[in-house]
Coordinates of C-alpha atoms in Angstrom, one line a residue:
M225 CA 0.0 0.0 0.0
T226 CA 1.4 3.4 -0.9
T227 CA 0.3 6.3 1.3
T228 CA 0.1 9.9 0.1
L229 CA 0.5 13.1 2.2
T230 CA -2.5 15.5 1.6
P231 CA -3.8 18.5 3.5
S232 CA -6.4 16.3 5.1
T233 CA -3.6 14.2 6.7
T234 CA -3.0 16.9 9.3
A235 CA -6.5 18.5 9.3
H236 CA -7.1 17.3 12.8
L237 CA -4.2 19.4 14.1
T238 CA -6.2 22.5 14.9
P239 CA -5.6 25.0 17.8
A240 CA -8.8 23.9 19.6
A241 CA -8.2 20.2 19.2
W242 CA -4.6 20.6 20.3
A243 CA -5.6 22.6 23.4
A244 CA -8.1 19.9 24.4
A245 CA -5.6 17.1 23.9
T246 CA -3.0 19.1 25.9
R247 CA -5.4 19.5 28.8
H248 CA -6.1 15.8 28.8
V249 CA -2.5 14.7 28.6
V250 CA -1.2 17.2 31.2
A251 CA -4.0 16.2 33.6
K252 CA -3.1 12.5 33.1
A253 CA 0.6 13.3 33.6
L254 CA -0.2 15.1 36.9
A255 CA -2.3 12.2 38.0
E256 CA 0.0 9.3 37.1
F257 CA 3.3 11.0 37.9
S258 CA 1.8 11.9 41.3
H259 CA 0.6 8.3 41.8
E260 CA 4.2 7.1 41.0
R261 CA 5.6 9.7 43.4
L262 CA 7.7 11.4 40.8
L263 CA 5.7 14.5 41.7
V264 CA 4.6 15.5 45.2
P265 CA 1.7 17.9 44.9
H266 CA 1.4 20.6 47.6
P267 CA -2.1 21.2 49.1
L268 CA -3.5 24.6 48.5
G269 CA -6.7 24.1 50.5
G270 CA -9.9 22.3 49.6
D271 CA -9.4 20.2 46.5
R272 CA -6.7 22.5 45.0
W273 CA -3.1 21.4 44.6
R274 CA 0.2 22.8 43.3
V275 CA 3.2 21.2 41.5
T276 CA 6.4 23.4 41.1
S277 CA 8.8 23.1 38.2
D278 CA 12.5 22.1 38.7
D279 CA 13.7 25.7 38.6
G280 CA 10.9 27.0 40.9
G281 CA 9.8 29.5 38.3
T282 CA 6.6 27.7 37.1
E283 CA 3.7 26.3 39.0
Y284 CA 0.9 24.1 37.9
H285 CA -2.3 24.5 39.9
F286 CA -5.2 22.0 39.6
A287 CA -8.2 20.5 41.4
A288 CA -8.1 16.8 42.2
R289 CA -9.6 14.1 44.4
V290 CA -7.4 11.3 45.8
L291 CA -9.1 8.0 45.9
A292 CA -8.1 4.4 46.9
L293 CA -4.7 3.2 45.8
D294 CA -3.5 6.8 45.8
H295 CA -5.4 7.4 42.6
W296 CA -5.5 11.0 41.5
V297 CA -8.6 12.2 39.7
V298 CA -7.4 15.5 38.1
E299 CA -10.0 17.7 36.5
P300 CA -8.5 18.8 33.1
D301 CA -10.4 22.1 33.0
T302 CA -8.9 23.2 36.3
V303 CA -5.2 22.9 35.3
V304 CA -3.4 26.3 35.2
R305 CA 0.2 27.0 34.4
L306 CA 1.6 30.1 36.2
R307 CA 4.9 31.9 35.6
G308 CA 5.1 34.1 38.6
E309 CA 1.7 35.9 38.8
Q310 CA 1.0 35.4 35.1
V311 CA -1.1 32.7 33.6
A312 CA 0.9 31.0 30.8
E313 CA -0.3 28.8 28.0
L314 CA -0.6 25.2 28.9
D315 CA 1.9 23.1 26.9
A316 CA 2.3 19.3 27.4
L317 CA 5.8 19.3 26.0
Q318 CA 6.9 22.3 28.1
F319 CA 5.3 20.5 31.1
V320 CA 7.8 17.6 30.6
I321 CA 10.7 20.0 30.1
D322 CA 9.7 22.0 33.2
L323 CA 9.8 18.8 35.3
R324 CA 12.5 16.8 33.6
G325 CA 14.6 16.8 36.8
A326 CA 11.7 15.4 38.8
L327 CA 11.0 12.9 36.1
D328 CA 14.7 12.0 36.0
L329 CA 14.9 12.3 32.2
T330 CA 18.3 11.9 30.7
D331 CA 19.6 13.9 27.7
A332 CA 19.3 10.7 25.6
V333 CA 15.7 9.8 26.6
L334 CA 14.2 13.3 26.8
P335 CA 13.8 14.2 23.1
V336 CA 12.5 10.8 22.2
Y337 CA 10.0 10.9 25.1
L338 CA 8.9 14.4 24.0
E339 CA 8.3 13.0 20.5
E340 CA 6.2 10.2 22.0
V341 CA 4.2 12.8 23.9
S342 CA 3.7 14.8 20.8
S343 CA 2.5 11.8 18.9
T344 CA 0.1 11.0 21.8
L345 CA -1.3 14.5 21.6
A346 CA -1.8 14.2 17.8
S347 CA -3.5 10.9 18.2
R348 CA -5.9 12.4 20.8
A349 CA -6.6 15.3 18.4
F350 CA -7.3 12.8 15.6
K351 CA -9.8 10.9 17.8
A352 CA -11.6 14.0 18.8
A353 CA -11.9 15.2 15.2
R354 CA -13.1 11.8 14.1
G355 CA -15.7 11.6 16.9
G356 CA -17.0 8.2 17.9
P357 CA -20.1 6.3 19.0
S358 CA -21.7 7.2 22.4
A359 CA -21.2 4.8 25.3
A360 CA -24.8 3.7 24.8
E361 CA -24.3 3.0 21.1
L362 CA -21.1 1.0 21.9
V363 CA -23.1 -1.4 24.1
D364 CA -24.7 -2.9 21.0
A365 CA -21.6 -2.6 18.7
D366 CA -19.4 -5.3 17.3
L367 CA -15.9 -6.0 18.6
Q368 CA -14.1 -4.1 15.8
T369 CA -16.3 -1.0 16.3
V370 CA -15.5 -1.1 20.1
E371 CA -11.8 -1.7 19.3
A372 CA -11.6 1.3 17.0
A373 CA -13.5 3.6 19.4
M374 CA -11.0 3.4 22.2
T375 CA -9.5 6.8 22.9
E376 CA -7.0 6.4 25.7
G377 CA -4.6 3.5 25.2
H378 CA -2.9 2.1 28.3
P379 CA -4.4 3.7 31.4
C380 CA -1.1 4.1 33.3
F381 CA 1.3 5.3 30.7
V382 CA 1.2 9.0 29.8
A383 CA 3.0 8.7 26.5
N384 CA 0.9 5.7 25.3
N385 CA 0.3 6.4 21.6
G386 CA 3.9 7.0 20.4
R387 CA 4.0 4.8 17.3
L388 CA 7.3 6.4 16.3
G389 CA 8.0 5.3 12.7
F390 CA 4.5 6.0 11.3
S391 CA 4.6 9.0 8.9
A392 CA 1.7 11.5 8.9
A393 CA 0.2 9.7 5.9
E394 CA 0.8 6.2 7.3
Y395 CA -0.9 7.0 10.7
P396 CA -4.5 7.1 9.3
A397 CA -3.7 3.9 7.3
Y398 CA -2.5 1.8 10.2
A399 CA -3.5 3.3 13.5
P400 CA -6.2 1.3 15.4
E401 CA -8.4 4.3 15.9
A402 CA -8.5 4.9 12.1
A403 CA -10.1 1.5 11.5
A404 CA -8.8 1.5 7.9
P405 CA -8.8 -1.8 6.0
V406 CA -5.3 -3.3 5.8
A407 CA -4.2 -5.9 3.3
L408 CA -1.3 -8.1 4.4
V409 CA 1.7 -8.4 2.1
W410 CA 2.8 -12.0 1.6
L411 CA 6.4 -13.2 1.1
A412 CA 7.8 -16.6 0.2
A413 CA 10.9 -17.5 2.2
R414 CA 13.2 -20.4 1.4
R415 CA 12.5 -23.2 3.8
D416 CA 16.2 -23.6 4.7
R417 CA 16.2 -20.0 5.9
S418 CA 12.9 -20.0 7.7
T419 CA 11.1 -21.7 10.6
F420 CA 7.5 -22.8 11.1
A421 CA 5.9 -24.2 14.3
A422 CA 2.3 -25.1 14.9
S423 CA 0.0 -26.7 17.5
A424 CA 0.2 -30.5 17.5
D425 CA -3.2 -30.8 15.7
L426 CA -2.3 -28.3 12.9
T427 CA -0.2 -28.6 9.8
E428 CA 1.2 -25.8 7.7
E429 CA -0.9 -26.8 4.7
A430 CA -4.1 -26.9 6.8
L431 CA -3.4 -23.5 8.3
L432 CA -2.8 -21.8 4.9
A433 CA -5.9 -23.6 3.4
G434 CA -8.0 -22.0 6.2
E435 CA -6.4 -18.6 5.9
L436 CA -6.2 -18.1 2.1
D437 CA -8.8 -18.8 -0.5
Q438 CA -7.8 -21.2 -3.3
A439 CA -7.6 -18.4 -5.8
T440 CA -5.1 -16.5 -3.6
R441 CA -3.0 -19.6 -3.1
D442 CA -2.9 -20.3 -6.8
R443 CA -1.9 -16.7 -7.5
F444 CA 1.0 -16.8 -5.0
T445 CA 2.2 -20.1 -6.4
A446 CA 2.1 -18.7 -9.9
V447 CA 4.5 -15.9 -8.8
L448 CA 7.1 -18.6 -7.8
T449 CA 6.7 -20.7 -10.9
G450 CA 6.8 -17.7 -13.1
L451 CA 10.3 -16.9 -11.7
G452 CA 11.4 -20.5 -12.4
L453 CA 11.4 -21.4 -8.6
E454 CA 10.1 -24.6 -7.0
P455 CA 7.1 -23.7 -4.8
A456 CA 7.8 -26.6 -2.5
A457 CA 11.1 -25.0 -1.5
Y458 CA 9.4 -22.0 0.0
R459 CA 7.0 -21.2 2.9
W460 CA 4.8 -18.2 3.1
I461 CA 5.0 -15.3 5.6
P462 CA 2.4 -12.6 6.1
V463 CA 3.9 -9.1 6.6
H464 CA 2.5 -5.9 7.7
P465 CA 2.5 -3.5 4.7
W466 CA 4.4 -0.8 6.8
Q467 CA 7.0 -3.4 7.7
W468 CA 7.4 -4.4 4.1
E469 CA 7.9 -0.9 2.7
N470 CA 10.0 0.5 5.6
R471 CA 12.0 -2.5 6.8
V472 CA 11.9 -5.7 4.9
A473 CA 12.3 -4.3 1.3
V474 CA 15.2 -2.3 2.5
T475 CA 17.0 -4.4 5.2
F476 CA 16.6 -7.6 3.3
A477 CA 17.2 -6.3 -0.2
Q478 CA 20.0 -8.9 -0.7
E479 CA 17.7 -11.7 0.2
L480 CA 15.1 -10.5 -2.2
A481 CA 17.7 -10.1 -5.0
T482 CA 19.0 -13.7 -4.4
R483 CA 15.4 -15.1 -4.2
E484 CA 15.8 -16.2 -0.5
L485 CA 12.8 -14.0 -0.2
V486 CA 10.1 -13.5 -2.9
H487 CA 7.4 -10.9 -2.9
L488 CA 4.1 -12.7 -3.6
G489 CA 1.7 -9.7 -3.4
E490 CA -1.2 -8.7 -1.2
G491 CA -3.7 -11.0 0.3
D492 CA -7.4 -10.6 -0.6
D493 CA -8.9 -10.2 2.9
E494 CA -9.4 -6.9 4.6
L495 CA -8.0 -6.8 8.1
Q496 CA -8.1 -4.2 10.9
A497 CA -5.4 -3.1 13.3
Q498 CA -6.2 -3.8 17.0
Q499 CA -5.2 -1.7 20.0
S500 CA -1.9 -3.6 20.1
I501 CA -1.1 -2.1 16.7
R502 CA 0.8 -5.1 15.2
T503 CA -2.2 -7.5 15.6
L504 CA -4.8 -7.6 12.8
F505 CA -8.3 -8.9 12.9
N506 CA -9.8 -10.4 9.7
R507 CA -12.9 -8.3 8.8
S508 CA -13.6 -10.2 5.6
R509 CA -13.6 -13.6 7.4
P510 CA -14.0 -13.0 11.2
D511 CA -13.7 -16.8 11.8
R512 CA -10.1 -16.7 10.5
H513 CA -7.2 -16.2 12.8
Y514 CA -5.9 -12.9 14.1
V515 CA -2.5 -12.3 12.5
K516 CA 0.3 -10.8 14.6
T517 CA 3.2 -9.4 12.6
A518 CA 6.5 -7.8 13.2
L519 CA 6.1 -4.0 13.2
S520 CA 9.3 -2.1 14.0
V521 CA 7.8 1.1 15.3
L522 CA 8.7 2.4 18.7
N523 CA 5.6 2.4 21.0
M524 CA 5.4 2.6 24.8
G525 CA 8.8 1.3 25.7
F526 CA 9.5 -1.2 23.0
L527 CA 10.3 -1.5 19.3
R528 CA 7.4 -3.7 18.3
G529 CA 9.2 -6.4 16.3
L530 CA 8.6 -10.1 16.6
S531 CA 11.4 -12.6 17.2
T532 CA 11.8 -15.6 14.9
E533 CA 13.6 -17.5 17.7
Y534 CA 11.0 -16.6 20.3
M535 CA 8.1 -17.6 18.1
A536 CA 9.5 -21.1 17.5
V537 CA 8.0 -22.4 20.8
T538 CA 5.0 -20.1 21.0
P539 CA 2.5 -22.7 19.8
A540 CA 3.8 -25.3 22.2
I541 CA 3.5 -22.9 25.1
N542 CA -0.1 -22.1 24.1
D543 CA -1.0 -25.8 23.8
W544 CA 0.4 -26.5 27.3
V545 CA -1.5 -23.5 28.8
H546 CA -4.7 -24.5 26.9
D547 CA -4.6 -28.0 28.2
L548 CA -4.1 -26.8 31.7
V549 CA -6.9 -24.3 31.5
T550 CA -9.4 -26.7 29.9
S551 CA -8.7 -29.5 32.4
D552 CA -9.2 -27.3 35.5
P553 CA -12.9 -27.6 36.7
V554 CA -12.8 -24.2 38.4
L555 CA -11.7 -22.5 35.3
S556 CA -14.2 -24.4 33.2
R557 CA -17.0 -23.3 35.5
C558 CA -15.9 -19.7 35.0
G559 CA -15.9 -20.2 31.2
F560 CA -12.3 -19.0 31.1
S561 CA -10.3 -19.8 28.0
I562 CA -7.3 -18.6 26.0
L563 CA -7.0 -17.5 22.4
R564 CA -4.4 -20.0 21.3
E565 CA -1.5 -18.8 19.2
R566 CA -1.8 -21.7 16.8
A567 CA 1.2 -21.3 14.5
A568 CA 4.2 -19.1 14.0
V569 CA 6.6 -18.4 11.1
G570 CA 9.9 -16.5 10.8
F571 CA 12.8 -15.8 8.6
R572 CA 16.5 -16.1 9.5
S573 CA 18.9 -13.9 7.6
R574 CA 22.5 -15.2 7.4
W575 CA 24.1 -11.8 7.8
V576 CA 21.8 -10.8 10.7
E577 CA 22.6 -14.0 12.6
Q578 CA 26.3 -13.4 12.2
A579 CA 26.3 -9.7 13.0
T580 CA 23.8 -9.6 16.0
V581 CA 23.2 -11.1 19.4
A582 CA 19.9 -12.6 20.6
G583 CA 17.3 -10.0 21.2
S584 CA 18.6 -7.6 18.5
P585 CA 15.8 -5.7 16.7
Y586 CA 17.3 -7.0 13.5
R587 CA 16.3 -10.5 14.5
K588 CA 12.7 -9.3 15.0
M589 CA 11.9 -7.8 11.6
L590 CA 10.3 -10.8 9.8
A591 CA 8.1 -13.1 11.8
A592 CA 4.4 -13.6 12.3
L593 CA 1.9 -15.7 14.3
W594 CA -1.7 -16.8 13.9
R595 CA -4.0 -16.5 17.0
D596 CA -7.5 -18.0 17.4
S597 CA -10.4 -15.6 16.7
P598 CA -13.0 -15.5 19.5
V599 CA -15.9 -15.2 17.0
P600 CA -16.5 -18.9 16.3
A601 CA -17.0 -19.7 20.0
L602 CA -19.8 -17.1 20.4
R603 CA -23.3 -18.4 21.2
P604 CA -26.5 -16.7 19.9
G605 CA -27.1 -13.5 21.8
Q606 CA -23.5 -13.0 22.8
Q607 CA -21.1 -10.2 21.7
L608 CA -17.5 -9.3 22.3
A609 CA -15.7 -6.3 23.7
T610 CA -12.1 -5.7 24.7
M611 CA -11.8 -5.4 28.4
A612 CA -10.0 -2.1 27.8
A613 CA -13.4 -0.8 26.9
L614 CA -14.4 -0.8 30.5
L615 CA -12.2 2.2 31.0
H616 CA -13.4 4.0 27.9
V617 CA -15.2 7.4 28.2
D618 CA -17.1 8.8 25.3
D619 CA -17.0 12.3 23.9
A620 CA -19.8 13.4 26.3
G621 CA -17.9 12.1 29.3
R622 CA -20.1 8.9 29.8
P623 CA -18.1 5.8 30.7
F624 CA -18.8 2.7 28.7
V625 CA -19.0 0.6 31.9
S626 CA -21.8 2.8 33.2
A627 CA -23.7 2.1 29.9
L628 CA -23.2 -1.6 30.3
V629 CA -24.5 -1.6 33.9
E630 CA -27.6 0.4 32.7
R631 CA -28.1 -2.0 29.9
S632 CA -27.9 -5.1 32.2
G633 CA -30.7 -3.9 34.4
L634 CA -28.7 -5.3 37.4
P635 CA -27.7 -3.4 40.5
A636 CA -24.2 -2.1 39.9
R637 CA -22.7 -4.3 42.6
E638 CA -24.3 -7.4 41.1
W639 CA -23.0 -6.5 37.7
L640 CA -19.5 -6.0 39.2
R641 CA -19.7 -9.4 40.8
R642 CA -20.6 -11.1 37.5
Y643 CA -17.5 -9.4 35.9
L644 CA -15.3 -10.4 38.8
D645 CA -16.4 -14.0 38.6
A646 CA -15.6 -14.1 34.9
Y647 CA -12.2 -12.3 35.1
L648 CA -10.7 -12.0 38.6
V649 CA -11.5 -15.5 39.8
P650 CA -9.7 -17.2 36.9
V651 CA -6.7 -15.0 37.2
V652 CA -6.4 -15.6 40.9
H653 CA -7.1 -19.3 40.5
C654 CA -4.4 -19.7 37.9
L655 CA -1.9 -18.1 40.3
T656 CA -3.1 -20.1 43.4
A657 CA -3.6 -23.5 41.9
H658 CA -0.9 -23.5 39.2
D659 CA 1.7 -20.7 40.0
L660 CA 0.7 -19.3 36.6
A661 CA 0.5 -15.6 35.9
F662 CA -0.6 -13.8 32.8
M663 CA -0.4 -10.2 31.8
P664 CA -4.1 -9.6 32.4
H665 CA -4.4 -5.9 31.5
G666 CA -7.4 -4.6 29.6
E667 CA -6.1 -5.0 26.0
N668 CA -5.1 -8.6 26.7
L669 CA -8.6 -9.7 27.6
V670 CA -11.7 -10.1 25.5
L671 CA -15.0 -10.2 27.4
V672 CA -18.0 -12.1 26.2
L673 CA -21.2 -10.2 27.0
E674 CA -24.9 -11.1 27.3
D675 CA -27.2 -8.1 27.6
G676 CA -24.3 -6.0 28.8
V677 CA -23.2 -8.5 31.4
P678 CA -19.7 -10.2 31.2
V679 CA -20.3 -13.9 31.3
R680 CA -16.8 -15.1 30.5
A681 CA -13.3 -13.8 29.8
V682 CA -10.9 -14.9 27.1
M683 CA -7.1 -14.3 27.6
K684 CA -4.8 -13.5 24.7
D685 CA -1.1 -12.8 24.1
V686 CA -0.2 -15.9 26.0
G687 CA 3.1 -16.9 24.4
E688 CA 5.0 -13.7 25.2
E689 CA 3.4 -12.9 28.6
V690 CA 2.7 -16.0 30.6
V691 CA 5.0 -17.1 33.4
L692 CA 5.2 -20.1 35.7
M693 CA 6.6 -18.9 39.0
N694 CA 8.8 -20.5 41.6
T695 CA 7.8 -24.1 41.0
D696 CA 9.6 -27.3 39.8
V697 CA 6.5 -28.8 38.1
P698 CA 7.7 -30.8 35.1
L699 CA 7.4 -29.0 31.7
P700 CA 8.0 -30.1 28.1
A701 CA 11.4 -28.9 26.9
E702 CA 9.8 -26.4 24.4
V703 CA 7.7 -24.9 27.2
E704 CA 10.6 -24.5 29.7
R705 CA 11.0 -20.8 28.7
I706 CA 7.9 -19.8 30.8
R707 CA 9.5 -20.9 34.1
V708 CA 10.8 -18.0 36.2
T709 CA 12.1 -17.5 39.7
V710 CA 11.0 -14.3 41.3
P711 CA 11.3 -13.0 44.9
T712 CA 8.5 -14.4 47.0
S713 CA 7.4 -10.9 47.8
H714 CA 6.8 -10.2 44.1
V715 CA 4.4 -13.2 43.5
A716 CA 1.3 -11.3 44.7
L717 CA 2.2 -8.3 42.5
S718 CA 1.0 -10.3 39.4
V719 CA -2.5 -9.5 40.8
Q720 CA -1.9 -6.5 43.1
T721 CA -0.1 -4.5 40.4
D722 CA -1.4 -5.9 37.1
V723 CA -5.1 -6.1 38.2
F724 CA -5.7 -3.9 41.3
D725 CA -3.4 -1.0 40.6
C726 CA -3.3 -1.0 36.8
F727 CA -6.9 -1.8 36.1
F728 CA -9.2 -1.8 39.1
R729 CA -7.8 1.5 40.3
F730 CA -9.2 3.1 37.2
L731 CA -12.4 1.1 36.9
S732 CA -13.4 1.8 40.6
A733 CA -12.7 5.5 40.1
L734 CA -14.9 5.7 37.0
L735 CA -17.8 4.0 38.7
H736 CA -17.3 6.1 41.8
T737 CA -17.0 9.5 40.0
D738 CA -19.9 8.7 37.7
G739 CA -22.2 7.9 40.7
V740 CA -22.7 4.3 39.7
L741 CA -21.0 2.5 42.6
P742 CA -19.0 4.0 45.5
Q743 CA -15.4 2.9 45.7
D744 CA -15.8 1.4 49.1
L745 CA -18.5 -0.9 47.8
F746 CA -16.4 -1.8 44.8
W747 CA -13.5 -3.0 46.9
A748 CA -15.8 -4.7 49.3
E749 CA -17.2 -6.8 46.4
V750 CA -13.6 -7.6 45.3
A751 CA -12.9 -8.9 48.8
Q752 CA -16.1 -10.9 48.9
C753 CA -15.3 -12.4 45.5
L754 CA -11.9 -13.6 46.7
R755 CA -13.4 -15.0 49.9
A756 CA -16.0 -16.9 47.9
H757 CA -13.2 -18.4 45.8
A758 CA -11.2 -19.4 48.8
E759 CA -14.3 -21.0 50.4
A760 CA -15.0 -22.9 47.2
T761 CA -11.4 -24.3 47.0
P762 CA -10.4 -25.4 50.5
E763 CA -7.9 -27.8 48.9
L764 CA -5.8 -24.7 48.0
A765 CA -5.6 -23.3 51.5
G766 CA -1.8 -24.0 51.8
R767 CA -1.1 -22.4 48.4
R768 CA -2.9 -19.1 48.8
V769 CA -1.2 -15.8 48.2
D770 CA -2.1 -13.0 50.6
L771 CA -3.7 -10.4 48.3
A772 CA -5.3 -8.5 51.2
A773 CA -2.1 -7.6 53.1
P774 CA -2.2 -4.1 54.7
T775 CA 0.1 -2.7 51.9
F776 CA 1.9 -3.8 48.8
P777 CA 4.8 -2.4 46.8
L778 CA 4.0 0.4 44.3
S779 CA 5.3 -0.8 41.0
C780 CA 5.8 2.2 38.6
L781 CA 5.3 1.8 34.9
N782 CA 6.0 5.3 33.8
R783 CA 9.3 5.2 35.6
L784 CA 10.3 2.3 33.4
Q785 CA 9.5 4.2 30.2
L786 CA 11.2 7.4 31.5
R787 CA 14.3 5.5 32.3
D788 CA 14.5 3.7 28.9
N789 CA 11.8 4.2 26.4
R790 CA 13.4 1.9 23.8
Q791 CA 13.6 -1.3 25.9
M792 CA 12.0 -0.7 29.2
V793 CA 11.9 -4.3 30.3
D794 CA 13.9 -7.4 29.6
L795 CA 11.2 -9.9 28.7
T796 CA 13.4 -12.8 29.8
D797 CA 13.6 -11.4 33.3
P798 CA 10.7 -9.0 33.8
S799 CA 10.9 -9.0 37.7
A800 CA 14.4 -7.6 37.6
A801 CA 13.2 -4.5 35.8
L802 CA 10.5 -3.5 38.3
Q803 CA 10.6 0.0 39.6
L804 CA 9.3 -0.3 43.2
V805 CA 8.8 2.9 45.1
G806 CA 7.3 2.7 48.6
E807 CA 4.0 1.0 49.5
L808 CA 0.3 1.4 48.6
A809 CA -2.4 1.1 51.2
N810 CA -4.4 -2.0 50.1
P811 CA -8.1 -1.3 49.8
L812 CA -8.8 -5.0 50.4
H813 CA -7.2 -5.0 53.8
G814 CA -9.7 -5.5 56.7
R815 CA -12.7 -6.1 54.4

């Protein structure tokens, strides 16, 4: 796909849209940097607070409420920047510069971080110009409409829509919020320079027969035979069109010239980018797999490539987790399941292997995997929504979760309990019964809804995220990668940080501030849900993790990005990268 820069490409960058985006991002920065104790607001009386710049010459005044888990609800319209006695224009980039010392931003990180903030502002302005469905309308929408309507990105990270690498013309073609149709580019790679792995019950031939129509497969085969090449000597790899134009066609020019790689053309299906950017959903055939591709843009602390070596055992890991989940009666009763990553393919360049070490971005430029679609498992009357949508607020300020509660007709506390039974119980049970931890944030879960009520949860992104902690349970050799040893004190953080602080903190605040459910009742219901699970599984009494301790360590995500926004975590040892700063009072304690 060739993109063209036109005046409309930047039409959303207007003074009004930029000012609104600036207020939103600065308010979020004040909230999250205060939560992570990078900033220490000074009380001015009532609900007013002040933050002072590094040089003492600039002050930011704002109104805020502080809720459970030290969650700051900052009102964007109340934020004022003062230079002495004079009100100065609010500027998100200047905000970061004013506080770079407090944020501990190095000379190397600062300009890149500012670029990420600028891109996040531009994305916010684009979403505002585009508009979106109301929260009430989203209640009846399909999964892809919900996915494209999301305006915020990760709730904790301030610079959460960086996507550095997309040009101004490429952004509306490939950003999730644009919801533009995307056609995958397909390459043929010599079998002796590529790898393929699949679930035990799936072959390469069966996978491709299910993913590509016969006419498409014939067309691709004809490209190879037309070049005098033997089709059986090649395997096919789907590639994101941005990756093809900006990385593969340039970096692997030699391999294309020598026919180690062959450009086959575009596929015929229309796909749509998901919130995770490099994952695409098949709009033409929703029953077909998601396709996750390498996409070497810098976004939220990582260059989003995909490792050929890492993908080689991904299907085996997914099969192992799938077998464990489906054989556990508690998880079965909850309806909990995973979207299996069924197959993976990757290319190995000779010169890259000689010139780089494991983990190099060059080794992550040409790989892909296929993940189950949740659509075929739906029953009549059910619909899907990303769990991230529970934190979505529409243009009128109405939370999507409030609209779901209203649609359900249930008391808010009862609706919450249904959601907790579908989501929290499986996550806690996996940790308690199996020492298994996922990365259960909003974008990694798909909720199955009936009349606005969550009835079950589906976990995705398993191969790269799942860990088996502090156990010597036997594992197949190809699954051994998921075994990790972490400090005992960090085990509970897989729920306390990833669920309580990074998701429930925001969800409880939305329900509280919207007048749907007071935060005390929210946390009381969470405590009751955990007690009910404990009572239902007395055989696990000796394995239980104390999730209701008086306090737990505050794990800071923005601090990771501010320290190194190109590789903020070593995925092979994520626990070692944690930025722990003090303790949070646990809202579950004593309930």
